[in-house]
Coordinates of C-alpha atoms in Angstrom, one line a residue:
X1 CA -10.7 -50.9 -97.5
X2 CA -7.8 -52.9 -97.0
X3 CA -8.9 -56.7 -97.5
X4 CA -6.3 -58.2 -94.6
X5 CA -8.0 -55.4 -92.2
X6 CA -11.6 -56.8 -92.9
X7 CA -11.7 -60.0 -90.8
X8 CA -10.3 -58.1 -87.8
X9 CA -12.9 -55.4 -88.1
X10 CA -15.2 -58.6 -87.6
X11 CA -13.2 -60.1 -84.9
X12 CA -12.6 -57.0 -83.3
X13 CA -16.1 -57.0 -81.1
X14 CA -15.2 -60.4 -79.7
X15 CA -11.5 -59.6 -79.0
X16 CA -12.7 -56.5 -76.6
X17 CA -14.8 -58.5 -75.4
X18 CA -12.3 -61.5 -74.6
X19 CA -9.7 -58.9 -73.8
X20 CA -12.0 -57.4 -70.8
X21 CA -13.8 -60.1 -69.4
X22 CA -11.6 -63.0 -69.7
X23 CA -7.6 -61.6 -70.8
X24 CA -7.6 -58.8 -68.3
X25 CA -9.2 -60.8 -65.4
X26 CA -6.1 -63.4 -65.9
X27 CA -3.4 -60.7 -65.5
X28 CA -5.1 -59.1 -62.4
X29 CA -5.0 -62.3 -60.9
X30 CA -1.7 -62.9 -61.5
X31 CA -0.5 -59.7 -60.3
X32 CA -2.8 -60.3 -56.9
X33 CA -0.8 -63.2 -56.4
X34 CA 2.4 -61.5 -56.3
X35 CA 0.8 -59.4 -53.1
X36 CA -0.1 -60.0 -49.8
X37 CA -3.5 -58.4 -50.3
X38 CA -6.0 -59.0 -47.5
X39 CA -10.0 -58.5 -48.6
X40 CA -10.7 -55.5 -51.2
X41 CA -10.4 -52.4 -48.9
X42 CA -6.7 -51.9 -49.6
X43 CA -3.9 -53.2 -52.4
X44 CA -1.5 -55.6 -50.8
X45 CA 2.1 -55.4 -50.4
X46 CA 4.6 -56.8 -53.3
X47 CA 5.9 -59.9 -52.0
X48 CA 7.0 -61.5 -55.2
X49 CA 6.4 -65.4 -55.5
X50 CA 6.1 -65.9 -51.9
X51 CA 2.6 -66.9 -51.9
X52 CA 3.6 -69.8 -54.7
X53 CA 6.5 -71.2 -52.1
X54 CA 4.0 -71.4 -49.4
X55 CA 1.9 -73.2 -51.6
X56 CA 4.3 -75.6 -51.9
X57 CA 4.6 -76.5 -47.8
X58 CA 0.8 -76.0 -47.9
X59 CA -0.9 -79.7 -46.8
X60 CA -4.5 -78.6 -47.4
X61 CA -3.3 -77.1 -50.8
X62 CA -1.6 -80.5 -51.6
X63 CA -4.2 -82.6 -50.2
X64 CA -6.8 -80.7 -52.6
X65 CA -4.2 -81.4 -55.3
X66 CA -4.1 -85.2 -54.6
X67 CA -8.2 -85.2 -54.8
X68 CA -8.1 -82.8 -58.3
X69 CA -5.9 -85.4 -59.5
X70 CA -8.1 -88.5 -58.6
X71 CA -11.1 -86.5 -59.9
X72 CA -9.4 -85.5 -63.9
X73 CA -8.6 -89.4 -63.7
X74 CA -12.2 -90.5 -62.8
X75 CA -13.8 -87.9 -64.7
X76 CA -11.8 -89.1 -68.1
X77 CA -12.7 -92.8 -67.7
X78 CA -16.3 -92.7 -65.9
X79 CA -18.6 -90.5 -67.4
X80 CA -16.9 -90.7 -71.3
X81 CA -17.2 -94.7 -71.2
X82 CA -20.7 -94.6 -69.4
X83 CA -21.7 -91.7 -72.1
X84 CA -20.6 -93.2 -75.6
X85 CA -22.1 -96.6 -74.2
X86 CA -25.7 -95.3 -73.5
X87 CA -25.4 -93.5 -77.1
X88 CA -24.8 -96.5 -78.6
X89 CA -27.6 -98.1 -76.8
X90 CA -30.1 -95.1 -77.1
X91 CA -29.3 -93.9 -80.8
X92 CA -31.2 -97.6 -81.9
X93 CA -35.1 -97.3 -82.3
X94 CA -36.8 -99.3 -79.8
X95 CA -40.0 -99.4 -77.5
X96 CA -39.1 -97.1 -75.0
X97 CA -36.2 -95.6 -75.8
X98 CA -37.7 -91.8 -75.7
X99 CA -38.2 -92.6 -72.1
X100 CA -34.5 -93.8 -71.3
X101 CA -33.5 -90.5 -73.3
X102 CA -35.2 -88.3 -71.1
X103 CA -34.1 -90.2 -68.0
X104 CA -30.8 -90.3 -69.0
X105 CA -30.2 -86.5 -69.9
X106 CA -32.6 -85.0 -67.2
X107 CA -29.3 -84.3 -65.1
X108 CA -28.6 -82.1 -67.9
X109 CA -31.1 -79.5 -66.8
X110 CA -29.2 -79.3 -63.1
X111 CA -26.6 -77.3 -62.2
X112 CA -23.7 -79.1 -60.1
X113 CA -24.8 -77.1 -57.0
X114 CA -28.5 -79.1 -57.2
X115 CA -27.1 -81.9 -58.3
X116 CA -24.9 -81.9 -54.8
X117 CA -27.8 -81.0 -52.5
X118 CA -30.0 -84.2 -54.9
X119 CA -27.0 -86.5 -53.8
X120 CA -26.9 -85.3 -50.5
X121 CA -30.1 -86.6 -50.0
X122 CA -29.4 -89.9 -51.5
X123 CA -26.4 -90.7 -49.4
X124 CA -27.9 -89.8 -46.2
X125 CA -27.1 -92.2 -43.4
X126 CA -29.9 -95.0 -43.3
X127 CA -33.0 -92.7 -44.5
X128 CA -30.9 -91.8 -48.0
X129 CA -32.0 -93.2 -50.9
X130 CA -28.8 -95.4 -51.6
X131 CA -28.7 -97.4 -48.0
X132 CA -32.6 -98.3 -48.4
X133 CA -31.9 -99.6 -52.1
X134 CA -28.9 -101.8 -50.5
X135 CA -31.0 -102.8 -47.0
X136 CA -33.8 -103.7 -49.8
X137 CA -31.7 -105.7 -51.7
X138 CA -30.3 -107.8 -48.5
X139 CA -26.2 -105.9 -49.3
X140 CA -26.4 -104.2 -45.9
X141 CA -22.9 -105.2 -45.7
X142 CA -21.9 -102.8 -48.6
X143 CA -23.6 -99.6 -46.9
X144 CA -20.5 -97.0 -45.7
X145 CA -20.4 -93.7 -44.6
X146 CA -20.8 -92.2 -48.1
X147 CA -19.7 -89.4 -46.9
X148 CA -17.5 -90.1 -44.3
X149 CA -13.5 -89.4 -44.2
X150 CA -13.1 -92.6 -46.3
X151 CA -15.8 -92.4 -49.2
X152 CA -16.3 -88.6 -49.3
X153 CA -13.9 -87.8 -52.2
X154 CA -15.3 -90.8 -54.5
X155 CA -18.8 -90.1 -53.4
X156 CA -18.6 -86.5 -54.7
X157 CA -17.2 -87.7 -58.0
X158 CA -20.0 -90.1 -58.3
X159 CA -22.3 -87.4 -58.0
X160 CA -20.7 -85.3 -60.5
X161 CA -20.2 -87.7 -62.9
X162 CA -24.5 -88.3 -63.2
X163 CA -24.7 -84.8 -64.5
X164 CA -21.2 -85.2 -66.9
X165 CA -22.2 -88.2 -68.4
X166 CA -25.6 -86.7 -69.5
X167 CA -23.7 -83.7 -70.6
X168 CA -21.3 -86.7 -72.3
X169 CA -24.1 -88.6 -73.9
X170 CA -25.7 -85.6 -75.8
X171 CA -22.4 -84.5 -77.6
X172 CA -21.9 -88.3 -78.4
X173 CA -25.3 -88.9 -79.8
X174 CA -24.6 -86.3 -82.2
X175 CA -21.3 -86.6 -83.2
X176 CA -23.1 -90.3 -83.8
X177 CA -26.0 -88.5 -85.9
X178 CA -23.2 -86.9 -88.1
X179 CA -21.5 -90.2 -89.0
X180 CA -22.9 -91.3 -92.7
X181 CA -24.5 -94.3 -92.7
X182 CA -23.4 -95.1 -95.7
X183 CA -20.0 -96.2 -93.7
X184 CA -21.4 -98.3 -91.5
X185 CA -23.6 -100.6 -94.0
X186 CA -20.9 -100.8 -96.2
X187 CA -18.6 -102.1 -93.7
X188 CA -21.6 -104.2 -92.4
X189 CA -21.9 -105.6 -96.2
X190 CA -17.9 -106.3 -96.3
X191 CA -18.2 -108.8 -93.4
X192 CA -17.1 -106.0 -90.9
X193 CA -18.0 -107.4 -87.1
X194 CA -19.6 -104.9 -84.8
X195 CA -16.6 -104.7 -82.8
X196 CA -14.5 -103.8 -85.8
X197 CA -16.8 -101.0 -87.4
X198 CA -16.9 -99.8 -83.6
X199 CA -13.1 -99.3 -83.3
X200 CA -12.4 -98.6 -86.7
X201 CA -14.9 -96.3 -88.5
X202 CA -17.4 -95.1 -85.4
X203 CA -14.5 -94.3 -82.8
X204 CA -12.2 -92.6 -85.1
X205 CA -15.1 -90.2 -86.2
X206 CA -16.4 -89.8 -82.7
X207 CA -13.1 -87.0 -82.3
X208 CA -14.6 -83.8 -82.7
X209 CA -17.6 -85.5 -80.2
X210 CA -14.5 -86.7 -78.1
X211 CA -12.5 -83.5 -78.1
X212 CA -15.8 -81.8 -76.5
X213 CA -16.9 -84.4 -73.9
X214 CA -12.9 -85.0 -73.2
X215 CA -11.9 -81.1 -72.6
X216 CA -15.5 -80.3 -70.5
X217 CA -14.4 -83.5 -68.5
X218 CA -10.9 -81.8 -68.0
X219 CA -12.5 -78.4 -67.1
X220 CA -14.9 -79.6 -64.7
X221 CA -12.9 -82.0 -62.9
X222 CA -10.0 -78.8 -62.2
X223 CA -13.0 -76.7 -60.9
X224 CA -15.0 -78.8 -58.9
X225 CA -16.2 -76.4 -56.4
X226 CA -19.9 -75.7 -56.5
X227 CA -21.0 -79.6 -55.8
X228 CA -18.0 -79.9 -53.1
X229 CA -19.1 -76.7 -51.0
X230 CA -23.0 -77.9 -51.3
X231 CA -22.2 -81.6 -50.6
X232 CA -19.2 -81.6 -48.2
X233 CA -17.7 -78.2 -47.7
X234 CA -14.4 -79.9 -48.5
X235 CA -14.7 -82.4 -45.2
X236 CA -14.4 -84.2 -43.5
X237 CA -11.5 -82.5 -42.1
X238 CA -10.5 -81.7 -45.8
X239 CA -10.2 -85.4 -47.1
X240 CA -12.5 -83.9 -49.9
X241 CA -11.1 -80.7 -50.8
X242 CA -10.0 -79.9 -54.5
X243 CA -8.1 -76.8 -55.6
X244 CA -11.2 -74.7 -56.7
X245 CA -12.6 -75.2 -53.4
X246 CA -9.6 -74.3 -51.7
X247 CA -9.0 -71.4 -53.5
X248 CA -12.3 -70.6 -52.7
X249 CA -12.0 -70.9 -48.9
X250 CA -8.7 -68.8 -49.1
X251 CA -9.7 -65.9 -51.3
X252 CA -13.6 -65.7 -49.4
X253 CA -13.5 -67.2 -46.2
X254 CA -10.1 -66.5 -45.0
X255 CA -9.8 -63.1 -47.2
X256 CA -6.0 -63.9 -48.3
X257 CA -6.7 -62.6 -51.5
X258 CA -3.2 -62.7 -52.7
X259 CA -2.8 -66.3 -51.7
X260 CA -6.3 -67.2 -53.1
X261 CA -4.9 -65.6 -56.5
X262 CA -1.6 -67.8 -56.3
X263 CA -4.0 -70.7 -56.4
X264 CA -6.2 -69.3 -58.7
X265 CA -3.0 -69.2 -61.0
X266 CA -2.4 -72.5 -60.7
X267 CA -5.6 -73.7 -61.7
X268 CA -5.5 -71.4 -64.6
X269 CA -2.0 -73.1 -65.3
X270 CA -2.8 -76.8 -65.1
X271 CA -6.7 -76.3 -67.2
X272 CA -3.9 -75.0 -70.0
X273 CA -1.4 -77.4 -69.8
X274 CA -4.1 -80.8 -69.7
X275 CA -6.6 -78.8 -72.6
X276 CA -4.6 -76.9 -75.1
X277 CA -2.4 -79.5 -75.8
X278 CA -5.1 -81.9 -76.4
X279 CA -7.3 -79.8 -78.3
X280 CA -4.7 -79.0 -80.5
X281 CA -4.1 -82.8 -81.3
X282 CA -7.0 -83.6 -81.8
X283 CA -7.2 -80.8 -84.3
X284 CA -3.8 -82.0 -86.4
X285 CA -5.3 -85.6 -86.2
X286 CA -8.8 -84.3 -87.5
X287 CA -7.0 -82.5 -90.1
X288 CA -4.9 -85.4 -91.4
X289 CA -8.2 -87.7 -91.2
X290 CA -10.0 -84.9 -94.2
X291 CA -7.0 -84.6 -95.8

């Protein structure tokens, strides 16, 4: 057997599975986005790029795009910053560390839909846990309508960040465990401060973990549909909609399959544009470090 063909024979099952369940749906979605298809009964008529032109003028879509930008920025900063801090703390051995790990990792066992239901109860006006806590602390003045027009987007992001932080914490803990302790001890012997050790040794060696955590945050920020659906249904008055939810509404609520597919293509392009260059850049950085 030709030695060049052997690797491809082993890769063929994975390539076929990806082609059937990954690549083909993407091309099919793009094809549908070029039509005015309504529902699944009959294929739509070819209309070219009209759906994409309509998107540019669609206030609901533009609003969801703005909210998605807020999601991306918040999800890149908040969960990852908290996660690396928590990972550094719980990695230490002290009394109660196991309980703390359990508390922080618990959200990882919940789906975003369940997280949305739980935090919906927490945000309930007057009787919700958050309002009761603020009242008990004498901070009544901080109470707002958490799922109202002004705060809904940020409240939903905070709920989603709770779960994302748990995931990123696990990733960073795994990354910290892979760092040779000899390097840390050697740096301490050489007089390195905690700050110097973190920024010059720990953080650079966490690049593989950071790649996973940041990529996951980007993908979940761009496809935040379940938690928006369960907590606000895009409301009030569309103020908390994101592009994933707008795609869901246009496709399965308004039955505009062609229009919804166009949004799906935009989401795919946004994900590829943000995630792929970042992963490639981090991979090249790791290669340079290892060489």
